[in-house]
Amino acid sequence: MSSKEKPTLGGTRIKTRKRNIAAPLDPASFSDAVVQIYLDNAGDLELVAKSIESSDLNFSRYGDTFFEVVFRGARTQPGTIKPDEGECHPYSIIDCEPKREVILPSVIYIQKILRRRPFLIKNLENVMQRFLQSLELFEENERKMLAIFTALAFSQKLSGLPPETVFQPLHKDNLIAKGLVLSFITDFFKEYLVDNSLDDLISILKRGKMEDNLLDFFPSTKRTPDAFSEHFTKAGLLPLVEYNQKKIFEVTLKEMKSALTGQMAEEADISDVIETVKQHVKDAKFPDIEIVRILWDIMMDAVQWSGKNQQQNANAALRQVKTWSKLLNAFCTTGKLELELMYKIQVQCYEDAKLMKLFPDIIRSLYDQDVLAEDIILHWFRKGTNPKGRQTFVKGLEPFVKWLEEAEEED
């Protein structure tokens, strides 16, 4: 060994001192440290974010505590939203005014934190769930602030925040009964739709498993389509009202089609079928013109078609028309509706090769069963406006129309 070399102990690592190793080892100390960062930077979120990024705080262990400090200004007491003893800062999200321009910087700030520490998204979920479960413990302005924050978080696509877990606490019966959930989602919808389309909102609701259950957020005494429409119309959310009406229409239509198809297959009494239609019409408030179109579709869908045998298909279709003509007659109560039925038949005969040659026979049968009046048939023949197959159908109907005109002259 050279005299200049210092002796060393083989296999021994020489430890060097690290800076800033005094990281808090308990939630209270961690909370105080984060609060101090806010206080040192006077709530400037840009500076707070930089200080947090350069700190040695154990976020993986105290992620929930971190977001408690962000939202509440301090660590919260177990099982409640009240701040625990210890340091507290006045720059929390809860202390913000319930306005988007005030809350948006906090959303952007959290986004920056999550980009550096993406594992914290689970902690954000935990804290948001806990706060939404405790809506009744917040003041009205604080609940509105939470709704606006949640809307902006989804609007800004906050690091994959999952709606299905965030919205889960809103299904609590006691919160719904007090109207707190309805108030929250109303504020949420209004804020989210400022920057996003209704389709975007529906996508969020689908992921949160809320799309088909919006009425469940109304108190039990107000779970009606009319109450839904009235509430959200007053809130200025007419597109949502129209969407819900369309959805009710589609669901009720599907139910009615299923019920009528079954009754027709079982050859149920016509009076029972009419009653079924009336009940569904009452529930969904179908327009009269839509009812006529729907009934014709259901009748034709219930025909037992026989492959390529055109004569058998023709016989089956005409038999169906004759059998269920009283159903059409019950709802074709005006000349306008009768004309609409003719247009519906015209379009279907034009689009369905099986029915192409049956148009004159169908019209004649409906005339014989008193569903279509003579003047309506003549009006369609002379002044009909739908061009689909019109030239062919007019030509095919000429002999019958000629017979009607001659009978009219004789009278």
mmCIF file of C-alpha atoms in Angstrom:
data_model
loop_
_atom_site.group_PDB
_atom_site.id
_atom_site.type_symbol
_atom_site.label_atom_id
_atom_site.label_comp_id
_atom_site.label_asym_id
_atom_site.label_seq_id
_atom_site.Cartn_x
_atom_site.Cartn_y
_atom_site.Cartn_z
ATOM 1 C CA MET A 1 0.000 0.000 0.000
ATOM 2 C CA SER A 2 1.344 3.414 -0.885
ATOM 3 C CA SER A 3 2.002 5.776 1.999
ATOM 4 C CA LYS A 4 -0.299 8.328 0.324
ATOM 5 C CA GLU A 5 -3.317 6.013 0.188
ATOM 6 C CA LYS A 6 -5.718 6.031 3.086
ATOM 7 C CA PRO A 7 -6.693 2.633 4.430
ATOM 8 C CA THR A 8 -10.260 1.497 3.659
ATOM 9 C CA LEU A 9 -12.360 -1.333 5.001
ATOM 10 C CA GLY A 10 -13.143 -3.696 2.099
ATOM 11 C CA GLY A 11 -16.862 -4.151 1.230
ATOM 12 C CA THR A 12 -18.077 -1.228 3.347
ATOM 13 C CA ARG A 13 -20.290 1.485 1.726
ATOM 14 C CA ILE A 14 -19.600 5.016 2.791
ATOM 15 C CA LYS A 15 -22.914 6.793 3.446
ATOM 16 C CA THR A 16 -23.314 10.397 2.392
ATOM 17 C CA ARG A 17 -25.691 12.850 3.992
ATOM 18 C CA LYS A 18 -28.879 13.611 1.987
ATOM 19 C CA ARG A 19 -30.620 16.942 2.122
ATOM 20 C CA ASN A 20 -34.286 17.402 3.150
ATOM 21 C CA ILE A 21 -34.615 13.918 4.616
ATOM 22 C CA ALA A 22 -36.798 15.093 7.494
ATOM 23 C CA ALA A 23 -40.073 14.116 5.771
ATOM 24 C CA PRO A 24 -43.133 13.883 8.066
ATOM 25 C CA LEU A 25 -43.854 10.347 9.221
ATOM 26 C CA ASP A 26 -47.492 10.799 10.354
ATOM 27 C CA PRO A 27 -50.650 12.307 8.740
ATOM 28 C CA ALA A 28 -50.777 15.300 11.082
ATOM 29 C CA SER A 29 -47.166 16.314 10.374
ATOM 30 C CA PHE A 30 -47.684 15.708 6.651
ATOM 31 C CA SER A 31 -50.774 17.924 6.696
ATOM 32 C CA ASP A 32 -48.947 20.681 8.577
ATOM 33 C CA ALA A 33 -46.090 20.533 6.048
ATOM 34 C CA VAL A 34 -48.457 20.919 3.064
ATOM 35 C CA VAL A 35 -50.344 23.716 4.818
ATOM 36 C CA GLN A 36 -47.046 25.496 5.425
ATOM 37 C CA ILE A 37 -46.261 25.322 1.700
ATOM 38 C CA TYR A 38 -49.578 27.071 0.975
ATOM 39 C CA LEU A 39 -48.906 29.698 3.638
ATOM 40 C CA ASP A 40 -45.316 30.296 2.518
ATOM 41 C CA ASN A 41 -46.523 30.974 -1.032
ATOM 42 C CA ALA A 42 -49.622 32.967 -0.016
ATOM 43 C CA GLY A 43 -51.884 30.540 -1.888
ATOM 44 C CA ASP A 44 -50.250 31.166 -5.277
ATOM 45 C CA LEU A 45 -51.015 27.821 -6.902
ATOM 46 C CA GLU A 46 -48.168 28.071 -9.420
ATOM 47 C CA LEU A 47 -45.640 28.506 -6.607
ATOM 48 C CA VAL A 48 -47.394 25.916 -4.424
ATOM 49 C CA ALA A 49 -47.151 23.344 -7.239
ATOM 50 C CA LYS A 50 -43.435 24.017 -7.708
ATOM 51 C CA SER A 51 -42.765 23.710 -3.966
ATOM 52 C CA ILE A 52 -44.686 20.445 -3.773
ATOM 53 C CA GLU A 53 -42.789 19.029 -6.767
ATOM 54 C CA SER A 54 -39.435 19.752 -5.117
ATOM 55 C CA SER A 55 -40.464 18.461 -1.684
ATOM 56 C CA ASP A 56 -39.685 15.056 -0.164
ATOM 57 C CA LEU A 57 -43.183 14.588 1.239
ATOM 58 C CA ASN A 58 -44.501 11.032 1.240
ATOM 59 C CA PHE A 59 -47.453 11.449 -1.158
ATOM 60 C CA SER A 60 -47.755 7.734 -1.827
ATOM 61 C CA ARG A 61 -48.538 7.185 1.860
ATOM 62 C CA TYR A 62 -50.578 10.310 2.596
ATOM 63 C CA GLY A 63 -52.345 10.982 -0.713
ATOM 64 C CA ASP A 64 -55.783 11.234 0.893
ATOM 65 C CA THR A 65 -54.453 13.683 3.456
ATOM 66 C CA PHE A 66 -52.957 15.814 0.682
ATOM 67 C CA PHE A 67 -56.315 16.222 -1.072
ATOM 68 C CA GLU A 68 -58.055 16.905 2.233
ATOM 69 C CA VAL A 69 -55.675 19.859 2.624
ATOM 70 C CA VAL A 70 -56.332 20.933 -0.984
ATOM 71 C CA PHE A 71 -60.114 20.836 -0.571
ATOM 72 C CA ARG A 72 -60.588 21.683 3.109
ATOM 73 C CA GLY A 73 -57.439 23.623 4.042
ATOM 74 C CA ALA A 74 -56.373 21.008 6.607
ATOM 75 C CA ARG A 75 -56.568 17.306 7.416
ATOM 76 C CA THR A 76 -60.152 16.288 8.216
ATOM 77 C CA GLN A 77 -61.311 14.423 11.274
ATOM 78 C CA PRO A 78 -62.011 10.705 10.712
ATOM 79 C CA GLY A 79 -65.584 10.061 9.528
ATOM 80 C CA THR A 80 -66.391 13.742 8.972
ATOM 81 C CA ILE A 81 -65.519 16.731 6.796
ATOM 82 C CA LYS A 82 -64.500 18.971 9.709
ATOM 83 C CA PRO A 83 -60.848 20.124 9.791
ATOM 84 C CA ASP A 84 -58.759 18.351 12.410
ATOM 85 C CA GLU A 85 -56.577 20.109 14.956
ATOM 86 C CA GLY A 86 -53.374 21.521 13.545
ATOM 87 C CA GLU A 87 -52.286 24.003 10.923
ATOM 88 C CA CYS A 88 -54.880 25.280 8.429
ATOM 89 C CA HIS A 89 -54.658 27.510 5.349
ATOM 90 C CA PRO A 90 -57.354 29.827 3.893
ATOM 91 C CA TYR A 91 -56.778 28.965 0.214
ATOM 92 C CA SER A 92 -58.765 25.721 0.026
ATOM 93 C CA ILE A 93 -61.199 24.854 -2.781
ATOM 94 C CA ILE A 94 -64.081 24.794 -0.296
ATOM 95 C CA ASP A 95 -63.333 28.421 0.612
ATOM 96 C CA CYS A 96 -63.599 29.508 -3.050
ATOM 97 C CA GLU A 97 -66.580 31.354 -4.446
ATOM 98 C CA PRO A 98 -68.831 28.945 -6.373
ATOM 99 C CA LYS A 99 -67.822 30.413 -9.719
ATOM 100 C CA ARG A 100 -66.040 28.620 -12.557
ATOM 101 C CA GLU A 101 -63.427 31.334 -13.078
ATOM 102 C CA VAL A 102 -62.447 31.060 -9.388
ATOM 103 C CA ILE A 103 -62.426 27.244 -9.239
ATOM 104 C CA LEU A 104 -60.813 26.498 -12.621
ATOM 105 C CA PRO A 105 -57.241 27.409 -11.462
ATOM 106 C CA SER A 106 -57.548 24.770 -8.716
ATOM 107 C CA VAL A 107 -58.546 22.135 -11.292
ATOM 108 C CA ILE A 108 -55.539 23.041 -13.454
ATOM 109 C CA TYR A 109 -53.294 22.988 -10.373
ATOM 110 C CA ILE A 110 -54.470 19.456 -9.454
ATOM 111 C CA GLN A 111 -53.933 18.395 -13.062
ATOM 112 C CA LYS A 112 -50.272 19.478 -12.795
ATOM 113 C CA ILE A 113 -49.822 17.522 -9.562
ATOM 114 C CA LEU A 114 -51.379 14.402 -11.119
ATOM 115 C CA ARG A 115 -49.115 14.576 -14.169
ATOM 116 C CA ARG A 116 -46.092 14.328 -11.909
ATOM 117 C CA ARG A 117 -47.703 11.833 -9.530
ATOM 118 C CA PRO A 118 -50.403 9.933 -11.469
ATOM 119 C CA PHE A 119 -50.837 7.437 -8.621
ATOM 120 C CA LEU A 120 -52.630 10.213 -6.689
ATOM 121 C CA ILE A 121 -55.738 9.892 -8.907
ATOM 122 C CA LYS A 122 -56.991 7.122 -6.604
ATOM 123 C CA ASN A 123 -56.594 9.382 -3.602
ATOM 124 C CA LEU A 124 -58.533 12.140 -5.384
ATOM 125 C CA GLU A 125 -61.330 9.614 -6.047
ATOM 126 C CA ASN A 126 -61.359 8.619 -2.377
ATOM 127 C CA VAL A 127 -61.659 12.185 -1.100
ATOM 128 C CA MET A 128 -64.284 13.218 -3.662
ATOM 129 C CA GLN A 129 -66.351 10.139 -2.853
ATOM 130 C CA ARG A 130 -66.136 10.890 0.862
ATOM 131 C CA PHE A 131 -67.188 14.504 0.386
ATOM 132 C CA LEU A 132 -70.084 13.630 -1.938
ATOM 133 C CA GLN A 133 -71.301 11.062 0.591
ATOM 134 C CA SER A 134 -71.440 13.896 3.122
ATOM 135 C CA LEU A 135 -73.226 16.538 1.046
ATOM 136 C CA GLU A 136 -75.629 17.303 3.902
ATOM 137 C CA LEU A 137 -72.699 18.459 6.057
ATOM 138 C CA PHE A 138 -71.753 21.217 3.603
ATOM 139 C CA GLU A 139 -73.352 24.616 3.244
ATOM 140 C CA GLU A 140 -75.366 25.326 0.083
ATOM 141 C CA ASN A 141 -72.556 27.381 -1.485
ATOM 142 C CA GLU A 142 -70.037 24.666 -0.652
ATOM 143 C CA ARG A 143 -72.206 22.013 -2.341
ATOM 144 C CA LYS A 144 -72.471 24.218 -5.412
ATOM 145 C CA MET A 145 -68.698 24.644 -5.376
ATOM 146 C CA LEU A 146 -68.250 20.856 -5.293
ATOM 147 C CA ALA A 147 -70.648 20.484 -8.238
ATOM 148 C CA ILE A 148 -68.770 23.092 -10.284
ATOM 149 C CA PHE A 149 -65.405 21.539 -9.393
ATOM 150 C CA THR A 150 -66.657 18.073 -10.429
ATOM 151 C CA ALA A 151 -67.989 19.435 -13.734
ATOM 152 C CA LEU A 152 -64.720 21.242 -14.490
ATOM 153 C CA ALA A 153 -62.714 18.160 -13.510
ATOM 154 C CA PHE A 154 -64.536 16.081 -16.121
ATOM 155 C CA SER A 155 -64.540 18.921 -18.617
ATOM 156 C CA GLN A 156 -60.759 19.227 -18.295
ATOM 157 C CA LYS A 157 -60.467 15.398 -18.456
ATOM 158 C CA LEU A 158 -58.668 15.369 -15.146
ATOM 159 C CA SER A 159 -56.190 12.504 -15.593
ATOM 160 C CA GLY A 160 -58.793 9.828 -16.245
ATOM 161 C CA LEU A 161 -61.053 10.574 -13.275
ATOM 162 C CA PRO A 162 -63.687 7.766 -13.500
ATOM 163 C CA PRO A 163 -67.350 8.892 -13.305
ATOM 164 C CA GLU A 164 -68.519 5.465 -12.131
ATOM 165 C CA THR A 165 -66.666 5.802 -8.813
ATOM 166 C CA VAL A 166 -67.090 9.543 -8.308
ATOM 167 C CA PHE A 167 -70.870 9.467 -8.794
ATOM 168 C CA GLN A 168 -71.487 6.298 -6.799
ATOM 169 C CA PRO A 169 -72.148 8.152 -3.485
ATOM 170 C CA LEU A 170 -74.994 10.119 -5.098
ATOM 171 C CA HIS A 171 -77.201 7.020 -4.876
ATOM 172 C CA LYS A 172 -77.642 7.439 -1.107
ATOM 173 C CA ASP A 173 -81.361 7.469 -0.241
ATOM 174 C CA ASN A 174 -81.116 10.063 2.524
ATOM 175 C CA LEU A 175 -79.335 12.568 0.248
ATOM 176 C CA ILE A 176 -81.875 11.986 -2.519
ATOM 177 C CA ALA A 177 -84.852 12.379 -0.153
ATOM 178 C CA LYS A 178 -83.548 15.784 0.978
ATOM 179 C CA GLY A 179 -83.193 16.966 -2.633
ATOM 180 C CA LEU A 180 -79.445 17.461 -2.218
ATOM 181 C CA VAL A 181 -78.499 15.101 -5.035
ATOM 182 C CA LEU A 182 -80.934 16.729 -7.467
ATOM 183 C CA SER A 183 -79.515 20.147 -6.637
ATOM 184 C CA PHE A 184 -75.947 18.858 -7.050
ATOM 185 C CA ILE A 185 -76.465 17.183 -10.444
ATOM 186 C CA THR A 186 -78.413 20.223 -11.703
ATOM 187 C CA ASP A 187 -75.453 22.494 -10.917
ATOM 188 C CA PHE A 188 -73.125 19.864 -12.390
ATOM 189 C CA PHE A 189 -75.108 19.633 -15.658
ATOM 190 C CA LYS A 190 -75.333 23.414 -16.052
ATOM 191 C CA GLU A 191 -71.600 23.888 -15.541
ATOM 192 C CA TYR A 192 -70.497 20.939 -17.674
ATOM 193 C CA LEU A 193 -72.624 22.042 -20.629
ATOM 194 C CA VAL A 194 -70.940 25.457 -20.722
ATOM 195 C CA ASP A 195 -67.952 23.962 -22.570
ATOM 196 C CA ASN A 196 -69.291 20.585 -23.691
ATOM 197 C CA SER A 197 -72.065 19.165 -25.848
ATOM 198 C CA LEU A 198 -75.062 17.171 -24.673
ATOM 199 C CA ASP A 199 -73.483 14.098 -26.295
ATOM 200 C CA ASP A 200 -70.398 14.608 -24.097
ATOM 201 C CA LEU A 201 -72.638 14.806 -21.022
ATOM 202 C CA ILE A 202 -74.521 11.649 -22.003
ATOM 203 C CA SER A 203 -71.181 9.872 -22.437
ATOM 204 C CA ILE A 204 -70.185 10.872 -18.891
ATOM 205 C CA LEU A 205 -73.575 9.694 -17.563
ATOM 206 C CA LYS A 206 -73.253 6.347 -19.357
ATOM 207 C CA ARG A 207 -69.820 5.749 -17.870
ATOM 208 C CA GLY A 208 -71.169 6.733 -14.468
ATOM 209 C CA LYS A 209 -74.133 4.339 -14.946
ATOM 210 C CA MET A 210 -76.544 7.255 -14.517
ATOM 211 C CA GLU A 211 -77.977 7.689 -18.000
ATOM 212 C CA ASP A 212 -80.944 5.353 -17.523
ATOM 213 C CA ASN A 213 -81.555 6.303 -13.899
ATOM 214 C CA LEU A 214 -81.798 10.089 -13.829
ATOM 215 C CA LEU A 215 -85.258 9.936 -12.250
ATOM 216 C CA ASP A 216 -83.710 8.034 -9.324
ATOM 217 C CA PHE A 217 -82.048 11.282 -8.240
ATOM 218 C CA PHE A 218 -85.445 12.886 -7.667
ATOM 219 C CA PRO A 219 -87.172 12.456 -4.288
ATOM 220 C CA SER A 220 -89.542 9.471 -4.491
ATOM 221 C CA THR A 221 -92.650 11.704 -4.614
ATOM 222 C CA LYS A 222 -91.368 13.511 -7.724
ATOM 223 C CA ARG A 223 -90.142 10.651 -9.894
ATOM 224 C CA THR A 224 -92.296 11.372 -12.932
ATOM 225 C CA PRO A 225 -91.434 12.468 -16.481
ATOM 226 C CA ASP A 226 -93.452 15.655 -15.946
ATOM 227 C CA ALA A 227 -91.489 16.535 -12.802
ATOM 228 C CA PHE A 228 -88.238 15.874 -14.684
ATOM 229 C CA SER A 229 -89.266 18.165 -17.538
ATOM 230 C CA GLU A 230 -90.495 20.922 -15.234
ATOM 231 C CA HIS A 231 -87.365 20.910 -13.054
ATOM 232 C CA PHE A 232 -84.767 20.951 -15.814
ATOM 233 C CA THR A 233 -86.737 23.367 -17.987
ATOM 234 C CA LYS A 234 -86.694 25.853 -15.100
ATOM 235 C CA ALA A 235 -82.953 25.219 -14.761
ATOM 236 C CA GLY A 236 -82.464 26.196 -18.414
ATOM 237 C CA LEU A 237 -81.527 22.659 -19.501
ATOM 238 C CA LEU A 238 -84.060 22.206 -22.292
ATOM 239 C CA PRO A 239 -81.742 19.970 -24.421
ATOM 240 C CA LEU A 240 -81.599 17.515 -21.511
ATOM 241 C CA VAL A 241 -85.402 17.597 -21.242
ATOM 242 C CA GLU A 242 -85.755 16.865 -24.956
ATOM 243 C CA TYR A 243 -83.218 14.054 -24.717
ATOM 244 C CA ASN A 244 -85.104 12.478 -21.826
ATOM 245 C CA GLN A 245 -88.424 12.759 -23.653
ATOM 246 C CA LYS A 246 -86.891 11.070 -26.670
ATOM 247 C CA LYS A 247 -85.495 8.304 -24.480
ATOM 248 C CA ILE A 248 -88.872 7.749 -22.797
ATOM 249 C CA PHE A 249 -90.450 7.674 -26.245
ATOM 250 C CA GLU A 250 -87.993 5.025 -27.451
ATOM 251 C CA VAL A 251 -88.368 2.858 -24.348
ATOM 252 C CA THR A 252 -92.170 3.042 -24.378
ATOM 253 C CA LEU A 253 -92.219 2.405 -28.128
ATOM 254 C CA LYS A 254 -90.095 -0.697 -27.666
ATOM 255 C CA GLU A 255 -92.386 -1.918 -24.890
ATOM 256 C CA MET A 256 -95.505 -1.240 -26.963
ATOM 257 C CA LYS A 257 -94.094 -3.019 -30.014
ATOM 258 C CA SER A 258 -93.215 -6.031 -27.901
ATOM 259 C CA ALA A 259 -96.655 -6.127 -26.258
ATOM 260 C CA LEU A 260 -98.590 -5.714 -29.526
ATOM 261 C CA THR A 261 -96.464 -8.254 -31.376
ATOM 262 C CA GLY A 262 -97.241 -10.757 -28.651
ATOM 263 C CA GLN A 263 -100.959 -9.988 -28.708
ATOM 264 C CA MET A 264 -101.119 -10.266 -32.483
ATOM 265 C CA ALA A 265 -99.283 -13.584 -32.413
ATOM 266 C CA GLU A 266 -101.781 -14.849 -29.841
ATOM 267 C CA GLU A 267 -104.689 -13.383 -31.871
ATOM 268 C CA ALA A 268 -105.878 -11.421 -28.845
ATOM 269 C CA ASP A 269 -109.243 -9.668 -28.822
ATOM 270 C CA ILE A 270 -109.048 -6.402 -30.760
ATOM 271 C CA SER A 271 -110.473 -4.435 -27.828
ATOM 272 C CA ASP A 272 -107.595 -5.626 -25.597
ATOM 273 C CA VAL A 273 -105.047 -4.579 -28.212
ATOM 274 C CA ILE A 274 -106.627 -1.130 -28.538
ATOM 275 C CA GLU A 275 -106.504 -0.733 -24.760
ATOM 276 C CA THR A 276 -102.818 -1.663 -24.741
ATOM 277 C CA VAL A 277 -102.075 1.011 -27.330
ATOM 278 C CA LYS A 278 -104.067 3.638 -25.423
ATOM 279 C CA GLN A 279 -102.171 2.933 -22.209
ATOM 280 C CA HIS A 280 -98.769 3.268 -23.887
ATOM 281 C CA VAL A 281 -99.889 6.410 -25.704
ATOM 282 C CA LYS A 282 -100.902 7.911 -22.371
ATOM 283 C CA ASP A 283 -97.554 7.043 -20.771
ATOM 284 C CA ALA A 284 -95.348 8.349 -23.588
ATOM 285 C CA LYS A 285 -97.608 11.043 -25.050
ATOM 286 C CA PHE A 286 -97.096 9.794 -28.598
ATOM 287 C CA PRO A 287 -98.185 12.287 -31.288
ATOM 288 C CA ASP A 288 -101.254 11.056 -33.213
ATOM 289 C CA ILE A 289 -99.334 10.898 -36.502
ATOM 290 C CA GLU A 290 -96.590 8.830 -34.871
ATOM 291 C CA ILE A 291 -99.152 6.360 -33.517
ATOM 292 C CA VAL A 292 -100.506 5.683 -37.004
ATOM 293 C CA ARG A 293 -97.005 5.069 -38.374
ATOM 294 C CA ILE A 294 -96.065 2.831 -35.462
ATOM 295 C CA LEU A 295 -99.209 0.710 -35.718
ATOM 296 C CA TRP A 296 -98.644 0.092 -39.423
ATOM 297 C CA ASP A 297 -95.025 -0.938 -38.779
ATOM 298 C CA ILE A 298 -96.071 -3.346 -36.023
ATOM 299 C CA MET A 299 -98.784 -4.876 -38.209
ATOM 300 C CA MET A 300 -96.392 -5.513 -41.079
ATOM 301 C CA ASP A 301 -93.615 -6.765 -38.781
ATOM 302 C CA ALA A 302 -96.036 -9.376 -37.414
ATOM 303 C CA VAL A 303 -96.773 -10.831 -40.886
ATOM 304 C CA GLN A 304 -95.525 -14.378 -41.335
ATOM 305 C CA TRP A 305 -93.591 -13.993 -44.587
ATOM 306 C CA SER A 306 -92.932 -17.137 -46.611
ATOM 307 C CA GLY A 307 -89.611 -16.647 -48.355
ATOM 308 C CA LYS A 308 -89.820 -16.119 -52.130
ATOM 309 C CA ASN A 309 -93.453 -17.179 -52.638
ATOM 310 C CA GLN A 310 -94.919 -13.814 -53.717
ATOM 311 C CA GLN A 311 -98.521 -14.990 -53.761
ATOM 312 C CA GLN A 312 -98.350 -16.355 -50.240
ATOM 313 C CA ASN A 313 -96.696 -13.138 -49.063
ATOM 314 C CA ALA A 314 -99.416 -11.072 -50.724
ATOM 315 C CA ASN A 315 -102.154 -13.164 -49.136
ATOM 316 C CA ALA A 316 -100.506 -12.958 -45.704
ATOM 317 C CA ALA A 317 -100.130 -9.162 -45.898
ATOM 318 C CA LEU A 318 -103.719 -8.569 -47.035
ATOM 319 C CA ARG A 319 -105.019 -10.962 -44.382
ATOM 320 C CA GLN A 320 -103.113 -8.997 -41.739
ATOM 321 C CA VAL A 321 -104.578 -5.703 -42.998
ATOM 322 C CA LYS A 322 -108.107 -7.097 -42.866
ATOM 323 C CA THR A 323 -107.651 -8.740 -39.453
ATOM 324 C CA TRP A 324 -106.312 -5.625 -37.731
ATOM 325 C CA SER A 325 -108.120 -2.888 -39.668
ATOM 326 C CA LYS A 326 -110.232 -2.058 -36.606
ATOM 327 C CA LEU A 327 -107.008 -1.239 -34.740
ATOM 328 C CA LEU A 328 -106.098 1.309 -37.413
ATOM 329 C CA ASN A 329 -109.650 2.592 -37.484
ATOM 330 C CA ALA A 330 -109.538 3.301 -33.742
ATOM 331 C CA PHE A 331 -106.639 5.725 -34.175
ATOM 332 C CA CYS A 332 -107.118 7.098 -37.732
ATOM 333 C CA THR A 333 -109.726 9.536 -36.499
ATOM 334 C CA THR A 334 -109.166 12.457 -38.905
ATOM 335 C CA GLY A 335 -108.610 12.955 -42.614
ATOM 336 C CA LYS A 336 -105.089 14.163 -41.879
ATOM 337 C CA LEU A 337 -104.252 10.898 -40.105
ATOM 338 C CA GLU A 338 -105.795 8.829 -42.899
ATOM 339 C CA LEU A 339 -103.640 10.677 -45.440
ATOM 340 C CA GLU A 340 -100.584 10.113 -43.249
ATOM 341 C CA LEU A 341 -101.387 6.395 -43.220
ATOM 342 C CA MET A 342 -101.511 6.396 -47.030
ATOM 343 C CA TYR A 343 -98.111 8.079 -47.207
ATOM 344 C CA LYS A 344 -96.717 5.538 -44.732
ATOM 345 C CA ILE A 345 -98.036 2.639 -46.827
ATOM 346 C CA GLN A 346 -96.701 4.281 -50.000
ATOM 347 C CA VAL A 347 -93.166 4.562 -48.579
ATOM 348 C CA GLN A 348 -93.108 1.017 -47.211
ATOM 349 C CA CYS A 349 -94.433 -0.466 -50.457
ATOM 350 C CA TYR A 350 -91.755 1.490 -52.324
ATOM 351 C CA GLU A 351 -88.948 0.306 -50.018
ATOM 352 C CA ASP A 352 -90.065 -3.316 -49.532
ATOM 353 C CA ALA A 353 -90.027 -5.454 -52.677
ATOM 354 C CA LYS A 354 -92.533 -7.869 -51.125
ATOM 355 C CA LEU A 355 -95.144 -5.116 -50.951
ATOM 356 C CA MET A 356 -94.349 -3.216 -54.169
ATOM 357 C CA LYS A 357 -97.270 -4.642 -56.162
ATOM 358 C CA LEU A 358 -99.705 -4.687 -53.238
ATOM 359 C CA PHE A 359 -100.276 -0.968 -52.845
ATOM 360 C CA PRO A 360 -103.616 -0.857 -54.747
ATOM 361 C CA ASP A 361 -104.913 -3.975 -52.964
ATOM 362 C CA ILE A 362 -103.967 -2.626 -49.527
ATOM 363 C CA ILE A 363 -105.672 0.708 -50.196
ATOM 364 C CA ARG A 364 -108.781 -1.057 -51.493
ATOM 365 C CA SER A 365 -108.898 -3.288 -48.419
ATOM 366 C CA LEU A 366 -108.579 -0.329 -46.050
ATOM 367 C CA TYR A 367 -111.371 1.421 -47.952
ATOM 368 C CA ASP A 368 -113.596 -1.635 -47.621
ATOM 369 C CA GLN A 369 -112.876 -1.761 -43.865
ATOM 370 C CA ASP A 370 -113.785 1.959 -43.471
ATOM 371 C CA VAL A 371 -110.258 2.938 -42.446
ATOM 372 C CA LEU A 372 -109.665 5.198 -45.478
ATOM 373 C CA ALA A 373 -112.374 7.516 -46.763
ATOM 374 C CA GLU A 374 -113.051 8.053 -50.462
ATOM 375 C CA ASP A 375 -112.128 11.742 -50.427
ATOM 376 C CA ILE A 376 -108.748 10.980 -48.805
ATOM 377 C CA ILE A 377 -107.907 8.401 -51.460
ATOM 378 C CA LEU A 378 -108.883 10.816 -54.227
ATOM 379 C CA HIS A 379 -106.857 13.618 -52.624
ATOM 380 C CA TRP A 380 -103.782 11.403 -52.495
ATOM 381 C CA PHE A 381 -104.335 10.319 -56.103
ATOM 382 C CA ARG A 382 -104.705 13.875 -57.427
ATOM 383 C CA LYS A 383 -102.479 15.940 -55.134
ATOM 384 C CA GLY A 384 -100.181 13.570 -53.232
ATOM 385 C CA THR A 385 -96.803 15.107 -52.493
ATOM 386 C CA ASN A 386 -94.547 12.154 -51.621
ATOM 387 C CA PRO A 387 -92.579 11.212 -54.768
ATOM 388 C CA LYS A 388 -91.450 7.732 -53.670
ATOM 389 C CA GLY A 389 -92.887 5.307 -56.234
ATOM 390 C CA ARG A 390 -95.746 7.714 -56.836
ATOM 391 C CA GLN A 391 -95.901 7.276 -60.603
ATOM 392 C CA THR A 392 -96.106 3.481 -60.304
ATOM 393 C CA PHE A 393 -98.639 3.529 -57.480
ATOM 394 C CA VAL A 394 -100.867 6.111 -59.173
ATOM 395 C CA LYS A 395 -100.956 3.970 -62.255
ATOM 396 C CA GLY A 396 -101.763 0.869 -60.217
ATOM 397 C CA LEU A 397 -104.536 2.674 -58.345
ATOM 398 C CA GLU A 398 -106.184 4.124 -61.476
ATOM 399 C CA PRO A 399 -108.837 1.361 -61.930
ATOM 400 C CA PHE A 400 -109.966 1.687 -58.303
ATOM 401 C CA VAL A 401 -110.009 5.496 -58.458
ATOM 402 C CA LYS A 402 -111.993 5.346 -61.701
ATOM 403 C CA TRP A 403 -114.516 3.101 -59.978
ATOM 404 C CA LEU A 404 -114.736 5.572 -57.062
ATOM 405 C CA GLU A 405 -115.278 8.523 -59.406
ATOM 406 C CA GLU A 406 -117.991 6.702 -61.342
ATOM 407 C CA ALA A 407 -119.727 5.722 -58.125
ATOM 408 C CA GLU A 408 -119.504 9.365 -57.007
ATOM 409 C CA GLU A 409 -121.105 10.556 -60.256
ATOM 410 C CA GLU A 410 -123.923 8.051 -59.882
ATOM 411 C CA ASP A 411 -124.610 9.295 -56.367
#
